[in-house]
PDB file of C-alpha atoms and ligand atoms in Angstrom:
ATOM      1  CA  UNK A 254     129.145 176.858 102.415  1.00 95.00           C
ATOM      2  CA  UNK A 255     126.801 174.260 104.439  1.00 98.00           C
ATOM      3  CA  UNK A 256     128.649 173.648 107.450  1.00 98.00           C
ATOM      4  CA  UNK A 257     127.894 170.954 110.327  1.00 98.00           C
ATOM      5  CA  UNK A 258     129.860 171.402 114.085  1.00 98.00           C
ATOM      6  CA  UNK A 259     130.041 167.312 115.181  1.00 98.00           C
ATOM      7  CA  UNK A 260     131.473 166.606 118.563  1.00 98.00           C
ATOM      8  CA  UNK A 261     130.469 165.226 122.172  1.00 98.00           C
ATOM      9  CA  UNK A 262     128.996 167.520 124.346  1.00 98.00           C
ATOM     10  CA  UNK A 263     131.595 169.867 125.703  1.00 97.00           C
ATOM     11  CA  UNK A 264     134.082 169.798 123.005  1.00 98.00           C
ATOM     12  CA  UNK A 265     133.516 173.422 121.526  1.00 97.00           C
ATOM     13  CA  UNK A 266     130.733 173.325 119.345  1.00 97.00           C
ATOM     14  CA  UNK A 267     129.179 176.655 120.540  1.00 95.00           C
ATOM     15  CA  UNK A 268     132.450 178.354 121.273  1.00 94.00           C
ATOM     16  CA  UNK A 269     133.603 177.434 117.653  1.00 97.00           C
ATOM     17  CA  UNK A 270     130.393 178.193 116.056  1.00 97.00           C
ATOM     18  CA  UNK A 271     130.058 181.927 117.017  1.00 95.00           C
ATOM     19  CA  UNK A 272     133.340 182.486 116.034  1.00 97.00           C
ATOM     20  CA  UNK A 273     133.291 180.271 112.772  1.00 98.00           C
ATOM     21  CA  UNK A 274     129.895 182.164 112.340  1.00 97.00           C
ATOM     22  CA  UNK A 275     131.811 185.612 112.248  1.00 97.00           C
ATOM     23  CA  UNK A 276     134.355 184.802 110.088  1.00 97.00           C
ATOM     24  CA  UNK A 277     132.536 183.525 107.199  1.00 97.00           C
ATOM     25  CA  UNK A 278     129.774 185.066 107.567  1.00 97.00           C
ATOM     26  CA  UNK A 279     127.554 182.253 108.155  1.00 98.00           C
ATOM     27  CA  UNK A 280     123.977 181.655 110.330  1.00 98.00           C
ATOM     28  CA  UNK A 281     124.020 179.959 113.331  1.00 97.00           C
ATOM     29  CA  UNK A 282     121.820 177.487 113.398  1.00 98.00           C
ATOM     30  CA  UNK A 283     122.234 175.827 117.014  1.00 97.00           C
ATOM     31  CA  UNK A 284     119.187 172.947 118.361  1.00 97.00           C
ATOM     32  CA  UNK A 285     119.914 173.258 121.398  1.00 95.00           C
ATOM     33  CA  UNK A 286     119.549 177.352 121.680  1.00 94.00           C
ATOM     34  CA  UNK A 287     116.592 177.157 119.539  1.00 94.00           C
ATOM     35  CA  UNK A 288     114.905 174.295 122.889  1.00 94.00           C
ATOM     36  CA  UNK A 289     116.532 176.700 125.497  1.00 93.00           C
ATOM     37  CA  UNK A 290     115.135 179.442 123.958  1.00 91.00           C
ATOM     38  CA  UNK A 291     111.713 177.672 123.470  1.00 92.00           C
ATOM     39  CA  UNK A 292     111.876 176.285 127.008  1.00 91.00           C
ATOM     40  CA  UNK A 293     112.530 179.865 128.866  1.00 88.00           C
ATOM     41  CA  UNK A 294     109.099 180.826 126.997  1.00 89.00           C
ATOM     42  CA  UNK A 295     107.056 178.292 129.933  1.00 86.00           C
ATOM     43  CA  UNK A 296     104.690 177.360 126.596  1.00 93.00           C
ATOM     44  CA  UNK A 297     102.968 173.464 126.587  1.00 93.00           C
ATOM     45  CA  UNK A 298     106.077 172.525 124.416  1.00 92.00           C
ATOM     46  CA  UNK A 299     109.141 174.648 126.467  1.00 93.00           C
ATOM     47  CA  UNK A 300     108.087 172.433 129.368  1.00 94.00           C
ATOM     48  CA  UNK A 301     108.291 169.265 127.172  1.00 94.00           C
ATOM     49  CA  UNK A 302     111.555 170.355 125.717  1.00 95.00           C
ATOM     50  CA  UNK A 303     112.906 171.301 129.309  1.00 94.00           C
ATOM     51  CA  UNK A 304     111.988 167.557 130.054  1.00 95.00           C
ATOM     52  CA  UNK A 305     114.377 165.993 127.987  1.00 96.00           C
ATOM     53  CA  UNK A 306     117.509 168.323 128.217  1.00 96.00           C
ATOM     54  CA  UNK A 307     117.349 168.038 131.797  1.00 95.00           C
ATOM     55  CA  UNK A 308     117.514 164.241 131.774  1.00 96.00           C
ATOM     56  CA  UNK A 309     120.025 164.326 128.973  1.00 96.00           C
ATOM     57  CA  UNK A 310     117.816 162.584 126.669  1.00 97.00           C
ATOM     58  CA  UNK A 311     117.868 163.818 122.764  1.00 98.00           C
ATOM     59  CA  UNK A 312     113.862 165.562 121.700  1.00 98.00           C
ATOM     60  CA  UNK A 313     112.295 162.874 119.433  1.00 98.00           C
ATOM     61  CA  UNK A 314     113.617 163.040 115.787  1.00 98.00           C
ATOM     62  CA  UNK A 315     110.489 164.561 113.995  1.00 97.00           C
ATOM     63  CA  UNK A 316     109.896 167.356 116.323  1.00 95.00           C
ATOM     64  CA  UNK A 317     113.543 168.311 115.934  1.00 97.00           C
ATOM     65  CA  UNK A 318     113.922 168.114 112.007  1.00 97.00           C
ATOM     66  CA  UNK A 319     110.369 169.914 111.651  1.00 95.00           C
ATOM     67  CA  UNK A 320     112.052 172.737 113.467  1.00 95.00           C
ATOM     68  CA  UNK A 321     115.595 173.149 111.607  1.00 96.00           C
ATOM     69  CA  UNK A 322     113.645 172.281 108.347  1.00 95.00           C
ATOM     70  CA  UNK A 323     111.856 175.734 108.756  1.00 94.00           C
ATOM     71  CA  UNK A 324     114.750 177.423 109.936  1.00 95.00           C
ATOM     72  CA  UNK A 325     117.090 176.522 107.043  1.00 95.00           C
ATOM     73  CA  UNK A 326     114.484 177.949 104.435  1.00 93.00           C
ATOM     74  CA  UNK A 327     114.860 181.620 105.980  1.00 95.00           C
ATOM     75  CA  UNK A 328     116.380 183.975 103.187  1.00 95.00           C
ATOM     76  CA  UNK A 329     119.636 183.924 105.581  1.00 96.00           C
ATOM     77  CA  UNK A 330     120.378 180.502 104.574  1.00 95.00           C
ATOM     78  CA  UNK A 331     119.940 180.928 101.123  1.00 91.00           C
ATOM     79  CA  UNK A 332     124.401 181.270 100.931  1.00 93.00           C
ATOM     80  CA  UNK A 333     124.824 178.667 104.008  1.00 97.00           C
ATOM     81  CA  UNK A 334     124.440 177.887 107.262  1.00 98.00           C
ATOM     82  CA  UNK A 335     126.661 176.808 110.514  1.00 98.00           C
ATOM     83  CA  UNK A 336     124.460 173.578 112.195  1.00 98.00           C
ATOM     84  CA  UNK A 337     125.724 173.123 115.577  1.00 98.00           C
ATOM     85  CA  UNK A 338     123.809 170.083 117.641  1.00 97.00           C
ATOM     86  CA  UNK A 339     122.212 168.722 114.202  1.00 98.00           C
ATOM     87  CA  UNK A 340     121.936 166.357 113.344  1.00 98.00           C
ATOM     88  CA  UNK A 341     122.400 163.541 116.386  1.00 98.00           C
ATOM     89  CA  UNK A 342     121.289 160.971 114.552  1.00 98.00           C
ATOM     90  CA  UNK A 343     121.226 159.042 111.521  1.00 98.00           C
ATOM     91  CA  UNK A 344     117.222 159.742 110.689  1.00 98.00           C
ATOM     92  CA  UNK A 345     118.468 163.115 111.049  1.00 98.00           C
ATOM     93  CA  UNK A 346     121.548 163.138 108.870  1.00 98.00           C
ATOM     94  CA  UNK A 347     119.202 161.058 106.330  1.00 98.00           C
ATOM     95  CA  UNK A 348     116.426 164.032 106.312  1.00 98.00           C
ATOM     96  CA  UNK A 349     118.961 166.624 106.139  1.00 98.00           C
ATOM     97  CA  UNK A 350     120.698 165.322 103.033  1.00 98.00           C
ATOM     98  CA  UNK A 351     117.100 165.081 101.756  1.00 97.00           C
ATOM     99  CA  UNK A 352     115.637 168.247 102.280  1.00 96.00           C
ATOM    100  CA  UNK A 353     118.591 169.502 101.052  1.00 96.00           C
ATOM    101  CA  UNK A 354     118.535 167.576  97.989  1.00 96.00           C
ATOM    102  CA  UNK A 355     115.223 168.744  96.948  1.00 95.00           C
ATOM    103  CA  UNK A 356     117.089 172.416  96.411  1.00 93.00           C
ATOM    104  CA  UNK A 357     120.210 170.585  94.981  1.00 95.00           C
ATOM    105  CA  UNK A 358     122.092 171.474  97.722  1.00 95.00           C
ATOM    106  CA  UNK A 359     124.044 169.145 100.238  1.00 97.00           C
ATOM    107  CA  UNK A 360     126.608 169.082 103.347  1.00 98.00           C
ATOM    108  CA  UNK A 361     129.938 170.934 101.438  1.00 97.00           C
ATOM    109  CA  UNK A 362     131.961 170.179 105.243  1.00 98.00           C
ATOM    110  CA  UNK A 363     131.651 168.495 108.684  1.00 98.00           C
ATOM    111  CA  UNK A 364     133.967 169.808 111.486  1.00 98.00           C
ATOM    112  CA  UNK A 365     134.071 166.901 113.462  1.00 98.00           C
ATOM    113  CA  UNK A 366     135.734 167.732 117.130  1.00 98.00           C
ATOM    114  CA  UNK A 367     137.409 165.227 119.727  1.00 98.00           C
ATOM    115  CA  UNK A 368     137.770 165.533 123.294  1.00 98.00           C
ATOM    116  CA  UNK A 369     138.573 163.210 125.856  1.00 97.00           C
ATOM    117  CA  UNK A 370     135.422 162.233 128.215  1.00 96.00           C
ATOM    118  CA  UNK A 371     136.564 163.492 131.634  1.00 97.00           C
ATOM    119  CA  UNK A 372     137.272 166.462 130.011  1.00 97.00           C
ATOM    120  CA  UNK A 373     134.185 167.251 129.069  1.00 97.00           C
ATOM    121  CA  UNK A 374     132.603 166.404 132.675  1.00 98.00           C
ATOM    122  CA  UNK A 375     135.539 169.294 133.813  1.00 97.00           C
ATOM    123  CA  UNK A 376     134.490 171.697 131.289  1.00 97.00           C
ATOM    124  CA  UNK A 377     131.000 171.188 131.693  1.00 97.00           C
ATOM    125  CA  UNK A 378     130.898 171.027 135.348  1.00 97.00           C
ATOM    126  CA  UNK A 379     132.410 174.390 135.467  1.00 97.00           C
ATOM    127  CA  UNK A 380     130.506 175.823 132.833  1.00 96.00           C
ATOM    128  CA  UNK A 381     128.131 178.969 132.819  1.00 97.00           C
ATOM    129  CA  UNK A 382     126.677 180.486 130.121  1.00 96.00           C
ATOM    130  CA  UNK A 383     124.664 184.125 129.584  1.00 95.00           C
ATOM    131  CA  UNK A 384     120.807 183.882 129.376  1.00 92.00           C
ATOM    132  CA  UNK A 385     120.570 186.537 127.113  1.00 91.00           C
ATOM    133  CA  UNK A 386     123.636 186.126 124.180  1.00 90.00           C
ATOM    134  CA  UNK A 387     124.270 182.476 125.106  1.00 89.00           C
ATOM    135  CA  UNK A 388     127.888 183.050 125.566  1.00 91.00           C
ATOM    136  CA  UNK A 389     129.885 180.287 127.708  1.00 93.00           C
ATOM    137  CA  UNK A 390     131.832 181.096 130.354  1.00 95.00           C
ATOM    138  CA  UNK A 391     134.030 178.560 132.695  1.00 94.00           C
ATOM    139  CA  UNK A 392     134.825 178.717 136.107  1.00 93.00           C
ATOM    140  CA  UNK A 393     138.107 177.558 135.215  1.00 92.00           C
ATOM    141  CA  UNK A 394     139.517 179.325 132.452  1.00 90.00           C
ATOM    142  CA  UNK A 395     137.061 182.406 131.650  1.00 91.00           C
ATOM    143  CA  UNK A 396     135.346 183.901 134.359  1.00 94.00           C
ATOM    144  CA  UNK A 397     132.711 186.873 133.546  1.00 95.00           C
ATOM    145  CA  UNK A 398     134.628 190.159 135.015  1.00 96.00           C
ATOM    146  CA  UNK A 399     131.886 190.427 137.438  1.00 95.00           C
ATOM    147  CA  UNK A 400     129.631 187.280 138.937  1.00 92.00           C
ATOM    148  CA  UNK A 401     126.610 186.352 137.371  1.00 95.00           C
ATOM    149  CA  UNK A 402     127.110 189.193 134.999  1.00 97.00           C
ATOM    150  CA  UNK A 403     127.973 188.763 131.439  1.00 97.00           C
ATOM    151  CA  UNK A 404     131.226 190.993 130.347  1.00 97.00           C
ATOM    152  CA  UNK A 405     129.824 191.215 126.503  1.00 93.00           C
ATOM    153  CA  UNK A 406     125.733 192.270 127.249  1.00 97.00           C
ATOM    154  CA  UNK A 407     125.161 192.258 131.066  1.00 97.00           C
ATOM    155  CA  UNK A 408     122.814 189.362 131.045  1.00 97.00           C
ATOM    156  CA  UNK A 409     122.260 187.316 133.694  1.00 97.00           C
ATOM    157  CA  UNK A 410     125.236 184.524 133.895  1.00 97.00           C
ATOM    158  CA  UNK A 411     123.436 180.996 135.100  1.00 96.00           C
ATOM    159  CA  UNK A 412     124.427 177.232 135.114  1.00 96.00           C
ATOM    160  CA  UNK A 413     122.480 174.672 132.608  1.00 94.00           C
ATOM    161  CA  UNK A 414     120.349 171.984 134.267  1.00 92.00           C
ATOM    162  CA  UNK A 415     121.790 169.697 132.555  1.00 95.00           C
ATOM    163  CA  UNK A 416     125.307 170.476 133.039  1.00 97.00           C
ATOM    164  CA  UNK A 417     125.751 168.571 136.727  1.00 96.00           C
ATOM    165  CA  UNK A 418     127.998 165.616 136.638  1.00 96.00           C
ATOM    166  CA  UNK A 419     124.961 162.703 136.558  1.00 97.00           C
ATOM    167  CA  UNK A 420     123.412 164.404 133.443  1.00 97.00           C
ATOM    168  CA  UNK A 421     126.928 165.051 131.922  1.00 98.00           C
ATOM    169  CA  UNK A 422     127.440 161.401 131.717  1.00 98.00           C
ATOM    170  CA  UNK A 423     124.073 160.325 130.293  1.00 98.00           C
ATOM    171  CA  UNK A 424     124.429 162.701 127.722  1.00 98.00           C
ATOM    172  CA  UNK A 425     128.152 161.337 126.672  1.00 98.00           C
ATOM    173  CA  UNK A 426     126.191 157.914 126.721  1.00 98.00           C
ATOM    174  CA  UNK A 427     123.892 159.163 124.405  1.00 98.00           C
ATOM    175  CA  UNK A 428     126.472 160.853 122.131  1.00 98.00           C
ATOM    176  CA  UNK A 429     128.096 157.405 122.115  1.00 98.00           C
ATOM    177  CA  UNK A 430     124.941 154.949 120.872  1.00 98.00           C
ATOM    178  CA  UNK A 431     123.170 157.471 118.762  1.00 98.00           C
ATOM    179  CA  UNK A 432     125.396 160.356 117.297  1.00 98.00           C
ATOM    180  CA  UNK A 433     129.120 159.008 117.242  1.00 97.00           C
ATOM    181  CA  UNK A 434     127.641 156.809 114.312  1.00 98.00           C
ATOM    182  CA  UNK A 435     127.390 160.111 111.932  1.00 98.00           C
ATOM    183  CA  UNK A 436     131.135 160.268 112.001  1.00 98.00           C
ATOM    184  CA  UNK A 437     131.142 156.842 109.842  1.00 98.00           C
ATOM    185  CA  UNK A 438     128.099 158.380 107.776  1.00 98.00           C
ATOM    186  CA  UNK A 439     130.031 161.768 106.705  1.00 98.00           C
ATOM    187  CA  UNK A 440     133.142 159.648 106.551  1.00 98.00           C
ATOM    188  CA  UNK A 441     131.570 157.860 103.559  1.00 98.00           C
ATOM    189  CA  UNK A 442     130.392 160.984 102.083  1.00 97.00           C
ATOM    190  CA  UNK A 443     134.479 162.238 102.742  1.00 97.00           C
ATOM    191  CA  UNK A 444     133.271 165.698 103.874  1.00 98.00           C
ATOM    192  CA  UNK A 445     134.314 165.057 107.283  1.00 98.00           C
ATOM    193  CA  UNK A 446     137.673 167.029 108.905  1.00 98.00           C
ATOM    194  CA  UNK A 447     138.482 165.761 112.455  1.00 98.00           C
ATOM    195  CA  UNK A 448     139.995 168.811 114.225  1.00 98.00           C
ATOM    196  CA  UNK A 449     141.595 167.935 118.233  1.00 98.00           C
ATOM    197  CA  UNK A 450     139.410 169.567 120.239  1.00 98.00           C
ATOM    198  CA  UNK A 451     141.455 169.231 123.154  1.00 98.00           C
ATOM    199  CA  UNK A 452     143.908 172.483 122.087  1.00 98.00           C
ATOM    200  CA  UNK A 453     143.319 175.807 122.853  1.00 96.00           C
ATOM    201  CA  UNK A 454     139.796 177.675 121.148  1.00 95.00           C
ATOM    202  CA  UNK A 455     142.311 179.725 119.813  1.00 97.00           C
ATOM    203  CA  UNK A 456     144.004 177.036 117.961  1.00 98.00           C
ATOM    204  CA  UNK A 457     140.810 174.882 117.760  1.00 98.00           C
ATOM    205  CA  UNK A 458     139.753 178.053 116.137  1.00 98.00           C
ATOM    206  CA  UNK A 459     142.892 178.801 113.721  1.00 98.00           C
ATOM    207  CA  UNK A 460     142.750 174.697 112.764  1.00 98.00           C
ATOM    208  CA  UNK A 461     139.180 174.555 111.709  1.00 98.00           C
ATOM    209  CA  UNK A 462     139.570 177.709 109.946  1.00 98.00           C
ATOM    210  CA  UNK A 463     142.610 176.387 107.854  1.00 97.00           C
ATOM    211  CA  UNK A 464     140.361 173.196 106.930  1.00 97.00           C
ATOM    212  CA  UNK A 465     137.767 175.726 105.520  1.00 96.00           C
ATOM    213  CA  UNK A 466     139.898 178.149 103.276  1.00 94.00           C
ATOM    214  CA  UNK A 467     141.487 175.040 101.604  1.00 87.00           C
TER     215      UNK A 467
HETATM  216  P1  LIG B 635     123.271 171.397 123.112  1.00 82.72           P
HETATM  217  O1  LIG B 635     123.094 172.740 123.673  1.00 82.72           O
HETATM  218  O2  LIG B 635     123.590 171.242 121.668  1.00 82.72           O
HETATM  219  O3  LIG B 635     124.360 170.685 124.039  1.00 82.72           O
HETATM  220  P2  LIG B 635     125.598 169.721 123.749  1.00 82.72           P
HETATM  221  O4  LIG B 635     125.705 169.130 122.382  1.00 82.72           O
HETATM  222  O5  LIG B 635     125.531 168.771 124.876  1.00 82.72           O
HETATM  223  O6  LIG B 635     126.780 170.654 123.711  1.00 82.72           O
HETATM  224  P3  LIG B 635     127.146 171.718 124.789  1.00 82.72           P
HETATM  225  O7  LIG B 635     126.396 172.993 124.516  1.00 82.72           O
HETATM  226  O8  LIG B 635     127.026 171.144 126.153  1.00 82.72           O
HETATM  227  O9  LIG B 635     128.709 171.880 124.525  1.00 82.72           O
HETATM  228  P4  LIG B 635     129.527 172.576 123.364  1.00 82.72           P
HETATM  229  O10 LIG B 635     130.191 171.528 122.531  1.00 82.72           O
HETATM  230  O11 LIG B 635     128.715 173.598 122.627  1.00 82.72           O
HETATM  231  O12 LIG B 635     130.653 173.278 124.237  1.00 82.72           O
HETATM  232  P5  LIG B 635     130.889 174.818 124.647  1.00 82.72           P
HETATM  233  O13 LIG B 635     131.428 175.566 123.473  1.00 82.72           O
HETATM  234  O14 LIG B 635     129.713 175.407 125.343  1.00 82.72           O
HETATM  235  O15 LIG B 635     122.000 170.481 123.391  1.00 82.72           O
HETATM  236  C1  LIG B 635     121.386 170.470 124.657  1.00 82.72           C
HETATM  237  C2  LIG B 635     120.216 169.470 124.644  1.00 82.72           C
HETATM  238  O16 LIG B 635     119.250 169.859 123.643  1.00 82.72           O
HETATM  239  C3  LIG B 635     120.581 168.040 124.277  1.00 82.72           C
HETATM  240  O17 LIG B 635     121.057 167.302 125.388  1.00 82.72           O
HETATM  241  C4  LIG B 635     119.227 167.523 123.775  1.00 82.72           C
HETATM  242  O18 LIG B 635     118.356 167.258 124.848  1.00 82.72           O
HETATM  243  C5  LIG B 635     118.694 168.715 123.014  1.00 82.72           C
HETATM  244  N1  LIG B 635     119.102 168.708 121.596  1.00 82.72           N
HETATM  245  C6  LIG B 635     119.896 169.645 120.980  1.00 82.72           C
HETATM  246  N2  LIG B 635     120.048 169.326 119.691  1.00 82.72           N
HETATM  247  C7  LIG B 635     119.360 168.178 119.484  1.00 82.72           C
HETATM  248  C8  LIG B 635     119.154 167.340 118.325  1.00 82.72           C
HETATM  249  N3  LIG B 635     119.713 167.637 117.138  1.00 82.72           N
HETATM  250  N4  LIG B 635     118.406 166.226 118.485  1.00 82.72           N
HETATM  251  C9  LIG B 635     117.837 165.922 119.674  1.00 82.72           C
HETATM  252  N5  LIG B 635     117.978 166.667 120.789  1.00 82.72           N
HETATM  253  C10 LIG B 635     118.736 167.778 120.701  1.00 82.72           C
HETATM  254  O19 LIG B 635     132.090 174.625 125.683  1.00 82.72           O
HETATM  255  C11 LIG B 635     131.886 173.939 126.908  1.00 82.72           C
HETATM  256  C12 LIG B 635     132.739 174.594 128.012  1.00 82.72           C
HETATM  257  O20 LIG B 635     134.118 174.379 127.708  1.00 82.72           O
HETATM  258  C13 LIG B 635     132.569 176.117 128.125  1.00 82.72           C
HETATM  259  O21 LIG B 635     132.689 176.483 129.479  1.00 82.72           O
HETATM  260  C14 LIG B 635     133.738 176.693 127.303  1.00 82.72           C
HETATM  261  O22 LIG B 635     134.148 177.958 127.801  1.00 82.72           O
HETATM  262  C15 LIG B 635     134.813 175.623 127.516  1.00 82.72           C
HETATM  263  N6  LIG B 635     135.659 175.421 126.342  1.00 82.72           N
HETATM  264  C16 LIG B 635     135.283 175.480 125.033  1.00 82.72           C
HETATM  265  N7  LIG B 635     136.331 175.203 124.225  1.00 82.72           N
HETATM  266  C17 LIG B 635     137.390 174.956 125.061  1.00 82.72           C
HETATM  267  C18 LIG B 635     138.755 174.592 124.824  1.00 82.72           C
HETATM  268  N8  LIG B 635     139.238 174.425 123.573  1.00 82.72           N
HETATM  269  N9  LIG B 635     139.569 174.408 125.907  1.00 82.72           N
HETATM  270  C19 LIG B 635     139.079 174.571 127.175  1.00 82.72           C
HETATM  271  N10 LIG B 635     137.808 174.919 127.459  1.00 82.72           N
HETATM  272  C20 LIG B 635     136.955 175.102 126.406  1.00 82.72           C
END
């Protein structure tokens, strides 16, 4: 199964994802770990990458497709993959479907899943997230049992850069002009399922896994 996680920033893409990833058994393939991960490393191109997550601007289309076009040949994506974060935009959409195309594979299912805006800027505001296993915490709703210190691996428990009110907004601006469009694109395909985002993850969880055991 080829799976794509759609949805504004905030809505429960990487909460979904590891647990989608669990249940079926699938690879996680998320962009934005992958520039995190890349931009902790202080290389030439970390620094570049830190540049335009911080100002809530998307990485330029062919550095980002070069990337998950090597990922998605490694043997553990030879029965499917979970993309969560790609694509954001129609060139990237396009190139997918390509690449994958050339293998005569495609897109079997996109979760796509709704929030409301000021939501997100509550969620995200209140965010924090583990350095080490990426896990997302909220100040709200899940606090780590101690502070700074995640409950599942004892790394260190930090807040994005980009996840202060100012940048929260750009990037909903973003995810309005340049990514909301894909829902139209996968709509025409009809492999899109629009799942309400604004339930509990449990339910979010129990709704999207309904939609994929059909
Ligand atoms: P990325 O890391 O992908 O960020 P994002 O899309 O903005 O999504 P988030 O990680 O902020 O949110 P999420 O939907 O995963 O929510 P989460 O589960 O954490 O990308 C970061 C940057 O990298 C981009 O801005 C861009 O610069 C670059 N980038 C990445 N991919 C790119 C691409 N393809 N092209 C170009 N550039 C790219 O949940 C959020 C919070 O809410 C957490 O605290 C969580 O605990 C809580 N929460 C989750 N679900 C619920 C719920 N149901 N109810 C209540 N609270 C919940």
């Amino acid at each position: 199964m080829n799976l794509i996680l759609l949805g504004p920033p905030g809505a429960g893409k990487g909460t979904q994802a590891k647990k989608i990833a669990a249940e079926f058994k699938l690879p996680h393939i998320s962009t934005g770990d992958i520039f995190r991960e890349a931009a902790g490393s202080g290389s030439e191109l970390g620094v570049q990458l830190q540049g335009y997550m911080s100002a809530g601007k998307l990485v330029p289309d062919e550095l980002v497709i070069k990337i998950v076009k090597e990922r998605l040949l490694r043997p553990d994506c030879g029965n499917g993959f979970l993309l969560d974060g790609f694509p954001r935009t129609l060139i990237q959409a396009k190139s997918l479907d390509e690449e994958l195309a050339k293998e005569n594979r495609k897109i079997n299912k996109v979760i796509s899943l709704t929030v409301d805006e000021e939501e997100v800027v509550k969620r995200l505001s209140s965010r924090r997230v583990c350095l080490a296993c990426g896990f997302a915490y909220n100040l709200n709703s899940n606090m780590p049992k101690k502070p700074d210190v995640c409950d599942a691996c004892g790394g260190k428990v930090i807040q994005r850069a980009d996840d202060n009110e100012d940048t929260i907004r750009k990037r909903l601006k973003v995810y309005q002009d340049q990514t909301r469009p894909l829902i139209k694109y996968y709509t025409d395909r009809q492999v899109i399922s629009e799942t309400d985002g604004m339930k509990s993850p449990g339910d979010v969880f129990n709704n999207i896994s309904a939609v994929l055991k059909k």
